[in-house]
Amino acid sequence: MSELVFVRLGETPVPYHEGWDLQKRVHADRVGGLIPDTVLVLEHEPVYTAGKRTGRWDRPLTDPGAPVVDIDRGGKLTWHGPGQATVYPIVRLGQPIDVVGYVRMLEEALIRAVADFGLEGKRVEGRTGVWLDADPDRGRAERKIAAIGCRIARGVGMHGFALNCDNDPSWFERIVPCGITDAGVTSLSAELGRDVTVAEAVPVVERHLAAVLGATGYRVQDSAPEPARGAEPEPAGA
């Protein structure tokens, strides 16, 4: 992989549909070879997103206080919102496409990132994302600190992962996150006993993501890429 471009969309939370529309536009431009591999980095306004494996029984029975949006990634129901670093790598994958291998790369980047904060993240067989071991002395079950949900279309990834930094945990208490009933959800701040902001975590995540993806280098820009000229964007879901 050549240079990777990280696009930080600022500290103001982005409405989910606005971010999804941007994803689809950037994805179409990357499919067409009009832009380099690009990673969108943002916080969302509170939203629950339901992946393709979300069943009727996974959905909240009462109003959870934020929209529930059906999307085309894998996985089940989860939450995005302020205090959570949401990262969308829109990158071309090598051939043959190895979706599981790609997910493992994202997990590795997150494991390395939380290690820089002094936490030992791990994989759990049969469950995506990054987890922390149960801590009986503190009354804590096994818990997820970062969630992953991807889609590969035309050889290019979209959607991605979310690392909990200093988000309000009560949003997760209104659902069964990712359909998992026997484990919890945590954040960097909850684990470390201090406020770890998205702004603090993002540079660490970017560095490790660039490394695991094999980028020759990376740069950061603070505004969304302009629509590429010379071609009409293709539908991301085709």
PDB file of C-alpha atoms in Angstrom:
ATOM      1  CA  MET A   1       0.000   0.000   0.000  1.00  0.00           C
ATOM      2  CA  SER A   2       1.231   3.489  -0.833  1.00  0.00           C
ATOM      3  CA  GLU A   3       0.487   6.610   1.210  1.00  0.00           C
ATOM      4  CA  LEU A   4      -2.602   6.601   3.424  1.00  0.00           C
ATOM      5  CA  VAL A   5      -4.642   9.778   3.920  1.00  0.00           C
ATOM      6  CA  PHE A   6      -6.452  10.292   7.223  1.00  0.00           C
ATOM      7  CA  VAL A   7      -9.320  12.770   7.057  1.00  0.00           C
ATOM      8  CA  ARG A   8     -10.229  14.090  10.511  1.00  0.00           C
ATOM      9  CA  LEU A   9     -13.704  15.569  10.401  1.00  0.00           C
ATOM     10  CA  GLY A  10     -13.369  17.717  13.510  1.00  0.00           C
ATOM     11  CA  GLU A  11     -14.701  17.712  17.044  1.00  0.00           C
ATOM     12  CA  THR A  12     -18.331  18.415  16.129  1.00  0.00           C
ATOM     13  CA  PRO A  13     -20.284  15.127  15.981  1.00  0.00           C
ATOM     14  CA  VAL A  14     -21.410  14.226  12.464  1.00  0.00           C
ATOM     15  CA  PRO A  15     -25.017  13.112  11.769  1.00  0.00           C
ATOM     16  CA  TYR A  16     -24.913   9.458  10.749  1.00  0.00           C
ATOM     17  CA  HIS A  17     -26.490   9.843   7.315  1.00  0.00           C
ATOM     18  CA  GLU A  18     -24.117  12.704   6.488  1.00  0.00           C
ATOM     19  CA  GLY A  19     -21.151  10.504   7.347  1.00  0.00           C
ATOM     20  CA  TRP A  20     -22.581   7.543   5.435  1.00  0.00           C
ATOM     21  CA  ASP A  21     -23.147   9.659   2.317  1.00  0.00           C
ATOM     22  CA  LEU A  22     -19.546  10.851   2.535  1.00  0.00           C
ATOM     23  CA  GLN A  23     -18.348   7.264   2.913  1.00  0.00           C
ATOM     24  CA  LYS A  24     -20.203   6.217  -0.220  1.00  0.00           C
ATOM     25  CA  ARG A  25     -18.841   9.135  -2.233  1.00  0.00           C
ATOM     26  CA  VAL A  26     -15.250   8.532  -1.120  1.00  0.00           C
ATOM     27  CA  HIS A  27     -15.685   4.805  -1.739  1.00  0.00           C
ATOM     28  CA  ALA A  28     -16.870   5.413  -5.301  1.00  0.00           C
ATOM     29  CA  ASP A  29     -13.896   7.691  -5.965  1.00  0.00           C
ATOM     30  CA  ARG A  30     -11.478   5.102  -4.540  1.00  0.00           C
ATOM     31  CA  VAL A  31     -13.048   2.324  -6.629  1.00  0.00           C
ATOM     32  CA  GLY A  32     -12.517   4.503  -9.683  1.00  0.00           C
ATOM     33  CA  GLY A  33      -8.884   5.119  -8.791  1.00  0.00           C
ATOM     34  CA  LEU A  34      -9.526   8.844  -8.497  1.00  0.00           C
ATOM     35  CA  ILE A  35      -8.192   9.238  -4.938  1.00  0.00           C
ATOM     36  CA  PRO A  36      -5.672   7.391  -2.722  1.00  0.00           C
ATOM     37  CA  ASP A  37      -6.585   5.083   0.136  1.00  0.00           C
ATOM     38  CA  THR A  38      -8.481   7.316   2.541  1.00  0.00           C
ATOM     39  CA  VAL A  39      -9.548   6.886   6.163  1.00  0.00           C
ATOM     40  CA  LEU A  40     -12.380   8.979   7.602  1.00  0.00           C
ATOM     41  CA  VAL A  41     -12.003   9.719  11.323  1.00  0.00           C
ATOM     42  CA  LEU A  42     -14.928  11.240  13.202  1.00  0.00           C
ATOM     43  CA  GLU A  43     -17.402  11.207  16.049  1.00  0.00           C
ATOM     44  CA  HIS A  44     -21.093  10.698  15.284  1.00  0.00           C
ATOM     45  CA  GLU A  45     -24.188  12.199  16.778  1.00  0.00           C
ATOM     46  CA  PRO A  46     -25.847   9.465  18.909  1.00  0.00           C
ATOM     47  CA  VAL A  47     -27.140   6.688  16.653  1.00  0.00           C
ATOM     48  CA  TYR A  48     -27.739   2.938  16.736  1.00  0.00           C
ATOM     49  CA  THR A  49     -26.694   1.124  13.574  1.00  0.00           C
ATOM     50  CA  ALA A  50     -28.095  -2.287  12.682  1.00  0.00           C
ATOM     51  CA  GLY A  51     -25.889  -4.498  10.520  1.00  0.00           C
ATOM     52  CA  LYS A  52     -27.125  -7.244   8.214  1.00  0.00           C
ATOM     53  CA  ARG A  53     -27.236  -9.895  10.958  1.00  0.00           C
ATOM     54  CA  THR A  54     -29.502  -7.850  13.240  1.00  0.00           C
ATOM     55  CA  GLY A  55     -32.624  -9.826  14.101  1.00  0.00           C
ATOM     56  CA  ARG A  56     -35.994  -8.623  15.311  1.00  0.00           C
ATOM     57  CA  TRP A  57     -35.103  -9.713  18.835  1.00  0.00           C
ATOM     58  CA  ASP A  58     -31.898  -7.602  18.762  1.00  0.00           C
ATOM     59  CA  ARG A  59     -33.779  -4.346  18.360  1.00  0.00           C
ATOM     60  CA  PRO A  60     -34.740  -2.177  21.355  1.00  0.00           C
ATOM     61  CA  LEU A  61     -38.296  -2.716  22.562  1.00  0.00           C
ATOM     62  CA  THR A  62     -38.661   0.918  23.613  1.00  0.00           C
ATOM     63  CA  ASP A  63     -37.323   4.201  22.226  1.00  0.00           C
ATOM     64  CA  PRO A  64     -33.576   4.163  23.006  1.00  0.00           C
ATOM     65  CA  GLY A  65     -33.269   7.925  22.622  1.00  0.00           C
ATOM     66  CA  ALA A  66     -31.441   7.897  19.287  1.00  0.00           C
ATOM     67  CA  PRO A  67     -32.291   6.791  15.724  1.00  0.00           C
ATOM     68  CA  VAL A  68     -31.858   3.152  14.694  1.00  0.00           C
ATOM     69  CA  VAL A  69     -30.401   3.009  11.168  1.00  0.00           C
ATOM     70  CA  ASP A  70     -30.192  -0.158   9.047  1.00  0.00           C
ATOM     71  CA  ILE A  71     -26.905  -0.330   7.153  1.00  0.00           C
ATOM     72  CA  ASP A  72     -25.056  -2.709   4.856  1.00  0.00           C
ATOM     73  CA  ARG A  73     -22.115  -3.746   7.033  1.00  0.00           C
ATOM     74  CA  GLY A  74     -21.761  -7.077   8.753  1.00  0.00           C
ATOM     75  CA  GLY A  75     -22.622  -7.603  12.392  1.00  0.00           C
ATOM     76  CA  LYS A  76     -25.570  -6.682  14.559  1.00  0.00           C
ATOM     77  CA  LEU A  77     -26.753  -3.654  16.515  1.00  0.00           C
ATOM     78  CA  THR A  78     -24.308  -1.197  18.052  1.00  0.00           C
ATOM     79  CA  TRP A  79     -24.073   2.443  19.100  1.00  0.00           C
ATOM     80  CA  HIS A  80     -21.998   5.347  17.801  1.00  0.00           C
ATOM     81  CA  GLY A  81     -21.759   8.785  19.310  1.00  0.00           C
ATOM     82  CA  PRO A  82     -19.726  11.495  21.035  1.00  0.00           C
ATOM     83  CA  GLY A  83     -16.668  10.284  22.898  1.00  0.00           C
ATOM     84  CA  GLN A  84     -16.143   7.379  20.511  1.00  0.00           C
ATOM     85  CA  ALA A  85     -13.479   7.427  17.794  1.00  0.00           C
ATOM     86  CA  THR A  86     -15.217   6.081  14.686  1.00  0.00           C
ATOM     87  CA  VAL A  87     -12.854   5.166  11.864  1.00  0.00           C
ATOM     88  CA  TYR A  88     -13.797   4.264   8.287  1.00  0.00           C
ATOM     89  CA  PRO A  89     -10.859   2.889   6.234  1.00  0.00           C
ATOM     90  CA  ILE A  90     -11.780   3.247   2.569  1.00  0.00           C
ATOM     91  CA  VAL A  91      -8.851   1.277   1.235  1.00  0.00           C
ATOM     92  CA  ARG A  92      -8.232  -1.091  -1.658  1.00  0.00           C
ATOM     93  CA  LEU A  93      -7.521  -4.639  -0.501  1.00  0.00           C
ATOM     94  CA  GLY A  94      -5.070  -6.986  -2.147  1.00  0.00           C
ATOM     95  CA  GLN A  95      -6.184  -9.942  -4.258  1.00  0.00           C
ATOM     96  CA  PRO A  96      -7.541 -12.424  -3.479  1.00  0.00           C
ATOM     97  CA  ILE A  97      -9.808 -10.585  -1.047  1.00  0.00           C
ATOM     98  CA  ASP A  98      -9.455 -11.972   2.480  1.00  0.00           C
ATOM     99  CA  VAL A  99     -12.191 -10.396   4.586  1.00  0.00           C
ATOM    100  CA  VAL A 100     -11.290 -12.297   7.755  1.00  0.00           C
ATOM    101  CA  GLY A 101      -7.645 -11.357   7.321  1.00  0.00           C
ATOM    102  CA  TYR A 102      -8.625  -7.715   6.917  1.00  0.00           C
ATOM    103  CA  VAL A 103     -10.688  -7.789  10.120  1.00  0.00           C
ATOM    104  CA  ARG A 104      -7.719  -9.339  11.947  1.00  0.00           C
ATOM    105  CA  MET A 105      -5.552  -6.444  10.715  1.00  0.00           C
ATOM    106  CA  LEU A 106      -8.013  -3.913  12.128  1.00  0.00           C
ATOM    107  CA  GLU A 107      -8.064  -5.813  15.412  1.00  0.00           C
ATOM    108  CA  GLU A 108      -4.272  -5.794  15.485  1.00  0.00           C
ATOM    109  CA  ALA A 109      -4.158  -2.023  15.009  1.00  0.00           C
ATOM    110  CA  LEU A 110      -6.568  -1.577  17.915  1.00  0.00           C
ATOM    111  CA  ILE A 111      -4.730  -4.046  20.154  1.00  0.00           C
ATOM    112  CA  ARG A 112      -1.525  -2.096  19.574  1.00  0.00           C
ATOM    113  CA  ALA A 113      -3.296   1.215  20.172  1.00  0.00           C
ATOM    114  CA  VAL A 114      -4.814   0.232  23.525  1.00  0.00           C
ATOM    115  CA  ALA A 115      -1.447  -1.251  24.525  1.00  0.00           C
ATOM    116  CA  ASP A 116       0.022   2.226  24.196  1.00  0.00           C
ATOM    117  CA  PHE A 117      -2.445   3.244  26.907  1.00  0.00           C
ATOM    118  CA  GLY A 118      -1.322   0.378  29.134  1.00  0.00           C
ATOM    119  CA  LEU A 119      -4.207  -2.014  28.403  1.00  0.00           C
ATOM    120  CA  GLU A 120      -3.908  -5.602  27.189  1.00  0.00           C
ATOM    121  CA  GLY A 121      -6.476  -6.011  24.437  1.00  0.00           C
ATOM    122  CA  LYS A 122      -7.210  -9.408  22.978  1.00  0.00           C
ATOM    123  CA  ARG A 123      -9.246 -11.267  20.384  1.00  0.00           C
ATOM    124  CA  VAL A 124     -12.057 -13.587  21.416  1.00  0.00           C
ATOM    125  CA  GLU A 125     -12.741 -16.599  19.212  1.00  0.00           C
ATOM    126  CA  GLY A 126     -16.031 -16.250  17.375  1.00  0.00           C
ATOM    127  CA  ARG A 127     -16.393 -12.550  18.225  1.00  0.00           C
ATOM    128  CA  THR A 128     -14.963  -9.607  16.342  1.00  0.00           C
ATOM    129  CA  GLY A 129     -13.550  -6.533  18.010  1.00  0.00           C
ATOM    130  CA  VAL A 130     -11.031  -6.011  20.789  1.00  0.00           C
ATOM    131  CA  TRP A 131     -11.701  -7.241  24.312  1.00  0.00           C
ATOM    132  CA  LEU A 132     -10.307  -7.008  27.817  1.00  0.00           C
ATOM    133  CA  ASP A 133     -10.100  -9.983  30.145  1.00  0.00           C
ATOM    134  CA  ALA A 134     -12.533 -10.350  33.006  1.00  0.00           C
ATOM    135  CA  ASP A 135     -11.325  -8.691  36.202  1.00  0.00           C
ATOM    136  CA  PRO A 136     -13.083 -10.410  39.139  1.00  0.00           C
ATOM    137  CA  ASP A 137     -11.244  -8.266  41.712  1.00  0.00           C
ATOM    138  CA  ARG A 138     -12.954  -5.191  40.271  1.00  0.00           C
ATOM    139  CA  GLY A 139     -16.228  -6.997  39.574  1.00  0.00           C
ATOM    140  CA  ARG A 140     -15.799  -6.684  35.821  1.00  0.00           C
ATOM    141  CA  ALA A 141     -16.776  -9.285  33.243  1.00  0.00           C
ATOM    142  CA  GLU A 142     -14.994  -9.745  29.942  1.00  0.00           C
ATOM    143  CA  ARG A 143     -15.728  -6.541  28.027  1.00  0.00           C
ATOM    144  CA  LYS A 144     -15.370  -4.999  24.595  1.00  0.00           C
ATOM    145  CA  ILE A 145     -13.441  -1.773  24.154  1.00  0.00           C
ATOM    146  CA  ALA A 146     -13.601  -1.564  20.352  1.00  0.00           C
ATOM    147  CA  ALA A 147     -16.137  -2.840  17.826  1.00  0.00           C
ATOM    148  CA  ILE A 148     -15.545  -3.737  14.171  1.00  0.00           C
ATOM    149  CA  GLY A 149     -18.033  -3.986  11.314  1.00  0.00           C
ATOM    150  CA  CYS A 150     -16.887  -3.896   7.701  1.00  0.00           C
ATOM    151  CA  ARG A 151     -18.082  -4.267   4.149  1.00  0.00           C
ATOM    152  CA  ILE A 152     -15.958  -4.891   1.055  1.00  0.00           C
ATOM    153  CA  ALA A 153     -17.419  -3.705  -2.253  1.00  0.00           C
ATOM    154  CA  ARG A 154     -15.531  -3.772  -5.569  1.00  0.00           C
ATOM    155  CA  GLY A 155     -12.345  -4.589  -3.742  1.00  0.00           C
ATOM    156  CA  VAL A 156     -12.508  -1.520  -1.492  1.00  0.00           C
ATOM    157  CA  GLY A 157     -13.412  -1.485   2.195  1.00  0.00           C
ATOM    158  CA  MET A 158     -15.964   0.722   3.900  1.00  0.00           C
ATOM    159  CA  HIS A 159     -17.436   1.055   7.393  1.00  0.00           C
ATOM    160  CA  GLY A 160     -14.737   0.043   9.891  1.00  0.00           C
ATOM    161  CA  PHE A 161     -14.323   0.249  13.652  1.00  0.00           C
ATOM    162  CA  ALA A 162     -15.105   2.292  16.748  1.00  0.00           C
ATOM    163  CA  LEU A 163     -12.902   2.730  19.818  1.00  0.00           C
ATOM    164  CA  ASN A 164     -14.635   3.795  23.021  1.00  0.00           C
ATOM    165  CA  CYS A 165     -12.733   6.729  24.556  1.00  0.00           C
ATOM    166  CA  ASP A 166     -14.819   8.859  26.924  1.00  0.00           C
ATOM    167  CA  ASN A 167     -18.345   8.147  25.709  1.00  0.00           C
ATOM    168  CA  ASP A 168     -21.423   7.893  27.953  1.00  0.00           C
ATOM    169  CA  PRO A 169     -21.793   4.149  28.757  1.00  0.00           C
ATOM    170  CA  SER A 170     -25.542   4.432  29.328  1.00  0.00           C
ATOM    171  CA  TRP A 171     -26.152   4.362  25.563  1.00  0.00           C
ATOM    172  CA  PHE A 172     -24.970   0.747  25.466  1.00  0.00           C
ATOM    173  CA  GLU A 173     -27.162  -0.160  28.432  1.00  0.00           C
ATOM    174  CA  ARG A 174     -30.281   0.474  26.319  1.00  0.00           C
ATOM    175  CA  ILE A 175     -29.464  -2.357  23.873  1.00  0.00           C
ATOM    176  CA  VAL A 176     -27.689  -5.713  23.736  1.00  0.00           C
ATOM    177  CA  PRO A 177     -24.515  -4.552  21.946  1.00  0.00           C
ATOM    178  CA  CYS A 178     -23.663  -6.772  18.980  1.00  0.00           C
ATOM    179  CA  GLY A 179     -26.150  -9.339  20.295  1.00  0.00           C
ATOM    180  CA  ILE A 180     -23.763 -10.409  23.079  1.00  0.00           C
ATOM    181  CA  THR A 181     -25.434 -10.980  26.441  1.00  0.00           C
ATOM    182  CA  ASP A 182     -22.588 -12.483  28.490  1.00  0.00           C
ATOM    183  CA  ALA A 183     -20.037  -9.668  28.299  1.00  0.00           C
ATOM    184  CA  GLY A 184     -19.850  -5.927  28.797  1.00  0.00           C
ATOM    185  CA  VAL A 185     -18.688  -2.762  27.079  1.00  0.00           C
ATOM    186  CA  THR A 186     -15.993  -0.447  28.360  1.00  0.00           C
ATOM    187  CA  SER A 187     -13.883   2.548  27.356  1.00  0.00           C
ATOM    188  CA  LEU A 188     -10.339   3.832  27.720  1.00  0.00           C
ATOM    189  CA  SER A 189     -11.506   6.343  30.319  1.00  0.00           C
ATOM    190  CA  ALA A 190     -13.381   3.750  32.391  1.00  0.00           C
ATOM    191  CA  GLU A 191     -10.392   1.437  32.419  1.00  0.00           C
ATOM    192  CA  LEU A 192      -7.724   4.034  33.137  1.00  0.00           C
ATOM    193  CA  GLY A 193      -9.639   6.133  35.638  1.00  0.00           C
ATOM    194  CA  ARG A 194      -8.944   9.343  33.764  1.00  0.00           C
ATOM    195  CA  ASP A 195     -10.475  11.174  30.829  1.00  0.00           C
ATOM    196  CA  VAL A 196      -9.054   9.876  27.547  1.00  0.00           C
ATOM    197  CA  THR A 197     -10.521  11.964  24.744  1.00  0.00           C
ATOM    198  CA  VAL A 198     -11.002  11.074  21.112  1.00  0.00           C
ATOM    199  CA  ALA A 199      -8.425  13.734  20.243  1.00  0.00           C
ATOM    200  CA  GLU A 200      -5.854  11.958  22.423  1.00  0.00           C
ATOM    201  CA  ALA A 201      -6.584   8.501  21.045  1.00  0.00           C
ATOM    202  CA  VAL A 202      -6.862   9.280  17.329  1.00  0.00           C
ATOM    203  CA  PRO A 203      -3.146   9.881  16.543  1.00  0.00           C
ATOM    204  CA  VAL A 204      -2.259   6.614  18.271  1.00  0.00           C
ATOM    205  CA  VAL A 205      -4.869   4.701  16.267  1.00  0.00           C
ATOM    206  CA  GLU A 206      -3.769   6.317  13.009  1.00  0.00           C
ATOM    207  CA  ARG A 207      -0.133   5.361  13.523  1.00  0.00           C
ATOM    208  CA  HIS A 208      -0.914   1.717  14.203  1.00  0.00           C
ATOM    209  CA  LEU A 209      -3.519   1.428  11.458  1.00  0.00           C
ATOM    210  CA  ALA A 210      -1.049   2.753   8.876  1.00  0.00           C
ATOM    211  CA  ALA A 211       1.521   0.221  10.096  1.00  0.00           C
ATOM    212  CA  VAL A 212      -0.722  -2.864   9.947  1.00  0.00           C
ATOM    213  CA  LEU A 213      -2.071  -1.883   6.524  1.00  0.00           C
ATOM    214  CA  GLY A 214       1.491  -1.639   5.237  1.00  0.00           C
ATOM    215  CA  ALA A 215       1.286   2.012   4.161  1.00  0.00           C
ATOM    216  CA  THR A 216       4.558   3.535   2.979  1.00  0.00           C
ATOM    217  CA  GLY A 217       3.563   6.670   4.889  1.00  0.00           C
ATOM    218  CA  TYR A 218       0.551   8.648   5.945  1.00  0.00           C
ATOM    219  CA  ARG A 219      -0.663  12.204   6.217  1.00  0.00           C
ATOM    220  CA  VAL A 220      -3.533  13.926   7.980  1.00  0.00           C
ATOM    221  CA  GLN A 221      -5.947  16.499   6.616  1.00  0.00           C
ATOM    222  CA  ASP A 222      -8.726  18.281   8.439  1.00  0.00           C
ATOM    223  CA  SER A 223     -11.409  18.501   5.775  1.00  0.00           C
ATOM    224  CA  ALA A 224     -13.375  16.060   3.670  1.00  0.00           C
ATOM    225  CA  PRO A 225     -11.982  15.395   0.188  1.00  0.00           C
ATOM    226  CA  GLU A 226     -13.634  17.281  -2.625  1.00  0.00           C
ATOM    227  CA  PRO A 227     -15.623  15.156  -5.116  1.00  0.00           C
ATOM    228  CA  ALA A 228     -13.212  13.806  -7.727  1.00  0.00           C
ATOM    229  CA  ARG A 229     -13.619  15.323 -11.159  1.00  0.00           C
ATOM    230  CA  GLY A 230     -13.983  13.566 -14.449  1.00  0.00           C
ATOM    231  CA  ALA A 231     -16.269  10.703 -13.421  1.00  0.00           C
ATOM    232  CA  GLU A 232     -19.678  10.226 -11.886  1.00  0.00           C
ATOM    233  CA  PRO A 233     -19.469   8.408  -8.557  1.00  0.00           C
ATOM    234  CA  GLU A 234     -20.591   4.789  -8.828  1.00  0.00           C
ATOM    235  CA  PRO A 235     -23.099   3.346  -6.324  1.00  0.00           C
ATOM    236  CA  ALA A 236     -21.134   1.977  -3.376  1.00  0.00           C
ATOM    237  CA  GLY A 237     -23.412  -1.031  -2.976  1.00  0.00           C
ATOM    238  CA  ALA A 238     -23.189  -2.301  -6.537  1.00  0.00           C
TER     239      ALA A 238
END
